XYZ file of C-alpha atoms in Angstrom:
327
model
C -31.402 -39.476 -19.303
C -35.413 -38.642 -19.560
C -36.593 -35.565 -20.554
C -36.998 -34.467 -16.994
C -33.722 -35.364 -16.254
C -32.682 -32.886 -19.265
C -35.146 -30.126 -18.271
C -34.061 -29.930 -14.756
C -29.610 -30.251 -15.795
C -30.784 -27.185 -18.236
C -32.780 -25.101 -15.509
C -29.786 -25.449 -13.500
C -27.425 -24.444 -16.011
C -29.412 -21.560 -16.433
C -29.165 -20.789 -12.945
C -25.620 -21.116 -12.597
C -25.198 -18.466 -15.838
C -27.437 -15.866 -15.069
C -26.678 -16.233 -10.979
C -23.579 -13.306 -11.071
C -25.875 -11.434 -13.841
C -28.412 -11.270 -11.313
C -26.140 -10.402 -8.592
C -24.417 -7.429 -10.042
C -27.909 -6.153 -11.488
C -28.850 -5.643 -7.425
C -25.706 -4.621 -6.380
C -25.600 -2.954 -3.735
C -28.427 -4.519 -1.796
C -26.579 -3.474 1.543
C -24.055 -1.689 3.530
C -20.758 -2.272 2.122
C -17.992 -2.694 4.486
C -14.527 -0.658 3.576
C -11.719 -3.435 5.401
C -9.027 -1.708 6.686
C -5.928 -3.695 7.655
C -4.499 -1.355 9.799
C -5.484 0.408 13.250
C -7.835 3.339 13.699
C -6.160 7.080 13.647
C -3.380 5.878 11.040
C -2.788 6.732 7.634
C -4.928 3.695 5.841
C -7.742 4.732 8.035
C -7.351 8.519 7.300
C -8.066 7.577 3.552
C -10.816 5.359 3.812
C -12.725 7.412 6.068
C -12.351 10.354 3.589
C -13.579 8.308 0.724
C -16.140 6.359 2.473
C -19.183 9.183 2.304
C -18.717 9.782 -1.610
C -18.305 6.059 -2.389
C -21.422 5.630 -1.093
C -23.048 8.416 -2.494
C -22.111 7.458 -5.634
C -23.382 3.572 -5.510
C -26.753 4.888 -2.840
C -25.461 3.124 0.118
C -23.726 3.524 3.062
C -19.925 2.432 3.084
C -18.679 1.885 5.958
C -14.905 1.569 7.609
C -14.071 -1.689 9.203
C -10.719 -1.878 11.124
C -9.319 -5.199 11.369
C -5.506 -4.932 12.070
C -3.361 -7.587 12.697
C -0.320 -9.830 11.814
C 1.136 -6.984 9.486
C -2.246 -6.659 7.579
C -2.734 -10.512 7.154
C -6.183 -10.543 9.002
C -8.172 -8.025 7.204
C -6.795 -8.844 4.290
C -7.722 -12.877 4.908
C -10.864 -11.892 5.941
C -11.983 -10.640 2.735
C -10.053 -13.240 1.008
C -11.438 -16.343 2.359
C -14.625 -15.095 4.240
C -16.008 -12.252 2.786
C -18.909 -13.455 0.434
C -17.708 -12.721 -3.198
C -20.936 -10.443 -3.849
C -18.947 -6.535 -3.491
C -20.873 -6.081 -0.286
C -17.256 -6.253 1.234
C -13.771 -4.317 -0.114
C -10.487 -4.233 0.993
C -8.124 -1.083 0.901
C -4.774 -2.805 1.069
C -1.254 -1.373 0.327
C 1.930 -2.591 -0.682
C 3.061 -4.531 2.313
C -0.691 -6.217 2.097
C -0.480 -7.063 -1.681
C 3.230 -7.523 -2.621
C 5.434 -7.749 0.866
C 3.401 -10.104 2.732
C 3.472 -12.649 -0.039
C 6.916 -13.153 0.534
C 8.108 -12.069 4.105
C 5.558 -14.288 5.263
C 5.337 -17.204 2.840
C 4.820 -19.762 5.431
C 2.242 -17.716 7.566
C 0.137 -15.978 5.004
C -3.016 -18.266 4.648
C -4.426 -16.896 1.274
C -3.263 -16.418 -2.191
C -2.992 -12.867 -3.151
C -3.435 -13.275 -6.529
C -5.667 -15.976 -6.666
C -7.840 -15.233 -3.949
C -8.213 -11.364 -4.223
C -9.934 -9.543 -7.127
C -8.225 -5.950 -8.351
C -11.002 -3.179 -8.474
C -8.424 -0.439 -9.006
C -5.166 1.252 -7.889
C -6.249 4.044 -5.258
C -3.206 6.188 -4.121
C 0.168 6.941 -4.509
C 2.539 9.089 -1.724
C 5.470 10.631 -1.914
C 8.675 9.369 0.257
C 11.694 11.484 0.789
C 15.178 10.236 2.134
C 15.415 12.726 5.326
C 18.396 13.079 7.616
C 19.166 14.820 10.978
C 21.553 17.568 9.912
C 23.112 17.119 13.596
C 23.878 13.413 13.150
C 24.275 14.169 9.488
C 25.769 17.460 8.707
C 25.734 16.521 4.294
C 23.431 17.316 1.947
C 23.271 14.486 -0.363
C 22.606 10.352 -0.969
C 26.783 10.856 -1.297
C 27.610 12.086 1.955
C 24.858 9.568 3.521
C 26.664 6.564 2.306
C 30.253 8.503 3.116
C 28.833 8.237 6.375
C 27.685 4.850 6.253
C 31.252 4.050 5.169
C 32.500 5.697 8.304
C 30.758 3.901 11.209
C 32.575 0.888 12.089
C 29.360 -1.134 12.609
C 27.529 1.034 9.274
C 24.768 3.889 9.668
C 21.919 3.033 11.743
C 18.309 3.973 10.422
C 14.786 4.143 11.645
C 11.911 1.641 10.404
C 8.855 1.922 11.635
C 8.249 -1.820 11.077
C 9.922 -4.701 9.036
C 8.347 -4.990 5.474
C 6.903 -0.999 5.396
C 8.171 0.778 2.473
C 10.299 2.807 5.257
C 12.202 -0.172 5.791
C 12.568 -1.517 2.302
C 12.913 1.633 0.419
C 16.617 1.830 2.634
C 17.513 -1.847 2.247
C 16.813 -1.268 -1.394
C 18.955 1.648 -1.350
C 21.482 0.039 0.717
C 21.848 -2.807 -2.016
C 21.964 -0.661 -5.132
C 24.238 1.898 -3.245
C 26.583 -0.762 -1.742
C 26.314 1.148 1.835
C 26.520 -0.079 5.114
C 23.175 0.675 6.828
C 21.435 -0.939 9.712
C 17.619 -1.193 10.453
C 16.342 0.220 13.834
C 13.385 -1.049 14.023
C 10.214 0.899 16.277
C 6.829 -0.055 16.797
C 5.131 2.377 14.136
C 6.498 5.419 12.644
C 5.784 7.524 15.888
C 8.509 6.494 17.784
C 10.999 6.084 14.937
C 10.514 9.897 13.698
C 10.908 10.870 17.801
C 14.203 8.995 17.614
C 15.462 10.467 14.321
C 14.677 14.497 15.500
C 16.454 13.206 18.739
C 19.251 12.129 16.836
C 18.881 8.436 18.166
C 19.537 7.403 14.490
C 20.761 9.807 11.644
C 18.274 8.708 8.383
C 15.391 7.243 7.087
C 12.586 6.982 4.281
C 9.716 9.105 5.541
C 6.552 9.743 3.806
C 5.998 13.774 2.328
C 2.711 14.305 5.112
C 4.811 13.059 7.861
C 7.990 14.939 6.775
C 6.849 18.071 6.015
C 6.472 20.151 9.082
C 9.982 18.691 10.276
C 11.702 20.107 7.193
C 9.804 23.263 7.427
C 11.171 23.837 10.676
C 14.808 22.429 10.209
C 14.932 19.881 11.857
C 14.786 17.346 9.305
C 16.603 17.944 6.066
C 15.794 17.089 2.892
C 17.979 14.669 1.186
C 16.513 13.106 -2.301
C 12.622 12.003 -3.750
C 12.361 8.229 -3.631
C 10.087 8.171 -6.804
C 10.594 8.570 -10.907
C 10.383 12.489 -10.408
C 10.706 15.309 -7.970
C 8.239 16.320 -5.665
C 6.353 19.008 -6.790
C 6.248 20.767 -3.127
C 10.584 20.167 -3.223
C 11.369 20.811 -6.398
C 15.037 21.589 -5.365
C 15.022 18.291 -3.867
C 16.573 15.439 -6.425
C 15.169 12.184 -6.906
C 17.356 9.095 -5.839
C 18.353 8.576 -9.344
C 19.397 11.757 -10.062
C 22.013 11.335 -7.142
C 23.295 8.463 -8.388
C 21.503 5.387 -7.196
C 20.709 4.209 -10.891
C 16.671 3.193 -11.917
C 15.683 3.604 -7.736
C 11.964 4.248 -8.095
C 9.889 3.940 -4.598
C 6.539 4.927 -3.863
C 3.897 4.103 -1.139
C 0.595 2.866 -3.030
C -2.489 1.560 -1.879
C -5.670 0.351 -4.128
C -9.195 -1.723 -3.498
C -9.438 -5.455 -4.236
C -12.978 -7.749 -3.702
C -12.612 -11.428 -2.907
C -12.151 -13.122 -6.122
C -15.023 -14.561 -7.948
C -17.396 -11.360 -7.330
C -19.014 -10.451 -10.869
C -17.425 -8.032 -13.087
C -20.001 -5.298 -13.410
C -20.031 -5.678 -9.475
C -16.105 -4.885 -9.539
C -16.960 -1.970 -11.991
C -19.770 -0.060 -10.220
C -16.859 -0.043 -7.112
C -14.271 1.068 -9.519
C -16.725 3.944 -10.910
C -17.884 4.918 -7.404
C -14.216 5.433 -6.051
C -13.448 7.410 -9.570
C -16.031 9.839 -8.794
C -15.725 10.034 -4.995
C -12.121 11.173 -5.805
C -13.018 13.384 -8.594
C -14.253 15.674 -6.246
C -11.623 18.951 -6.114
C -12.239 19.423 -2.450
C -11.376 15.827 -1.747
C -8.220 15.684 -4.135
C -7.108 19.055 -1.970
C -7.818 17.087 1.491
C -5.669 14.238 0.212
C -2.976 16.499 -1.211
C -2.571 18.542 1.750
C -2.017 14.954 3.730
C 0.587 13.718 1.028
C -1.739 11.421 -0.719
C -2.080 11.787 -4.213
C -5.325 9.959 -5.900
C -5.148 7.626 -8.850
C -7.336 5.254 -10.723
C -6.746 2.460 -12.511
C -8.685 -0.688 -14.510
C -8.733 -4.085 -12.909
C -5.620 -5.310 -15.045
C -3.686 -2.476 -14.815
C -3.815 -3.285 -10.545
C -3.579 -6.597 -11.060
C -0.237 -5.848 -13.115
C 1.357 -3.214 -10.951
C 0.636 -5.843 -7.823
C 2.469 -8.494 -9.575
C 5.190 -6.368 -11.179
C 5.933 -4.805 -7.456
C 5.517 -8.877 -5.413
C 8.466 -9.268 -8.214
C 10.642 -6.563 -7.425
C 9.973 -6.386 -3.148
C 10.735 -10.607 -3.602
C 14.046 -10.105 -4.919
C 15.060 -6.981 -2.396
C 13.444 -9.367 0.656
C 15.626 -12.249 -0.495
C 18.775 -9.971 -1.538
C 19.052 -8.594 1.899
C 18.198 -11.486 3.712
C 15.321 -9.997 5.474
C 13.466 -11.690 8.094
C 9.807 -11.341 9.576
C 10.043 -10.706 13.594
């Protein structure tokens, strides 16, 4: 090789090194767009919308929300994953079923590699989920008496799941295999119609987040039952957790968190990580979250990337366990 030859391999070496430096020193150059897997007006949306403005406060530019719903969260999610240039310009807000059901209940659909093909910027949120019951279908007032009557029904206890593979529906197939009780999945398009059919008495039970529960408790027509997570609620504190009534290491929380396509510079994943740390940081934003059932958290990169592949583990083995099926 001549020494042009050798000057021109090194300039492009140098390139190919300082290219991602570069990058992330301009980031952001742009509008960022905030993916959303999920329709307008729900729950996912509700949360990126309120941490849109101080996200892009904090990094001076304008993030906006892009819906892209679809095939259980598959499209947004494979949007960012395989199309999205790998630059920051372009985030997903994901949640469990996105990160660690999907892998599984659709195997042979899912196009992308979770893991492989998504970055971790940081976890986002946790919420609360309460088993809840319809004291007229119901009349007990514990996890006992719901499998007592689970043991009763000839064909088991029906309950209501907004969808296959929401944390709804696999928080009671979970608790249906560690509790040995005979319960059946209703299953609704969205959690609308499934909480109309549980206050109609349609179906006696089901996992229902803290925001969605609340004003049907306060008014009596839901009760209270047990916390799905490691500890009691702090607005129930009379309420038990699932372990506490006997259903041995049961642990269930919603959780959602930001990922980048993989391959976008570090210091571009950290300036989102930062921005989302202090857009949440504000008290009047922690309150508006609260007051919805969301609870903020932050995380590093590894820490996500961890909790995604310690939860793909566990949601695997209850998917396979119960023989559950994608519609």
């Amino acid at each position: 090789m001549n020494k042009r030859h050798i000057l021109v391999a090194a300039l492009a070496a140098l390139a190919t090194t300082w290219a991602p430096a570069s990058l992330a020193q301009g980031f952001p150059n742009q509008p960022i767009r905030l993916i959303v897997p999920y329709p307008a007006g729900g729950g996912t949306d509700f949360f990126a919308r309120s941490i849109a403005p101080g996200m892009g406060e904090a990094l001076g530019q304008q993030v906006i929300v892009d819906n892209r719903p679809g095939a259980s969260g598959m499209i947004g999610a494979q949007y960012v994953a395989q199309r999205a240039p790998a630059d920051g310009h372009t985030i997903l807000l994901g949640d469990m079923t996105t990160y660690a059901v999907n892998p599984t209940m659709f195997e042979k659909q899912q196009q992308y590699d979770v893991q492989k093909d998504l970055a971790p910027v940081t976890m986002a949120a946790r919420f609360d989920f309460l088993l809840v019951t319809n004291p007229a279908v119901i009349p007990g007032t514990s996890v006992a008496d719901v499998v007592a009557a689970a043991a009763a029904s000839p064909s088991g206890l029906n309950y209501a799941s907004p969808s296959i593979g929401t944390t709804h529906h696999l928080a009671m197939e979970m608790f249906a295999r560690e509790a040995k009780a005979r319960l059946v999945a209703i299953t609704y398009k969205g959690g609308g119609p499934a909480v109309q059919d549980l206050l109609g008495g349609q179906v006696g039970v089901m996992f229902l987040d803290r925001a969605t529960a609340r004003p049907h408790l306060e008014s009596g027509k839901l009760r209270p039952i047990a916390a799905a997570g490691a500890t009691r609620i702090a607005l129930y504190p009379n309420v038990p957790t699932m372990a506490e009534s006997g259903v041995k290491d049961f642990n269930v929380e919603g959780w959602q968190g930001l990922t980048v396509r993989a391959g976008t510079p570090e210091p571009v994943i950290q300036a989102i990580a930062a921005a989302y740390a202090k857009a949440v940081s504000s008290p009047e934003l922690k309150k508006k979250l609260s007051d919805a059932g969301i609870d903020t958290v932050t995380s590093t990169p590894g820490q996500f990337a961890a909790h995604i592949q310690a939860e793909t583990v566990r949601w695997r083995n209850v998917i396979r366990d119960r023989n559950i099926k994608a519609e």
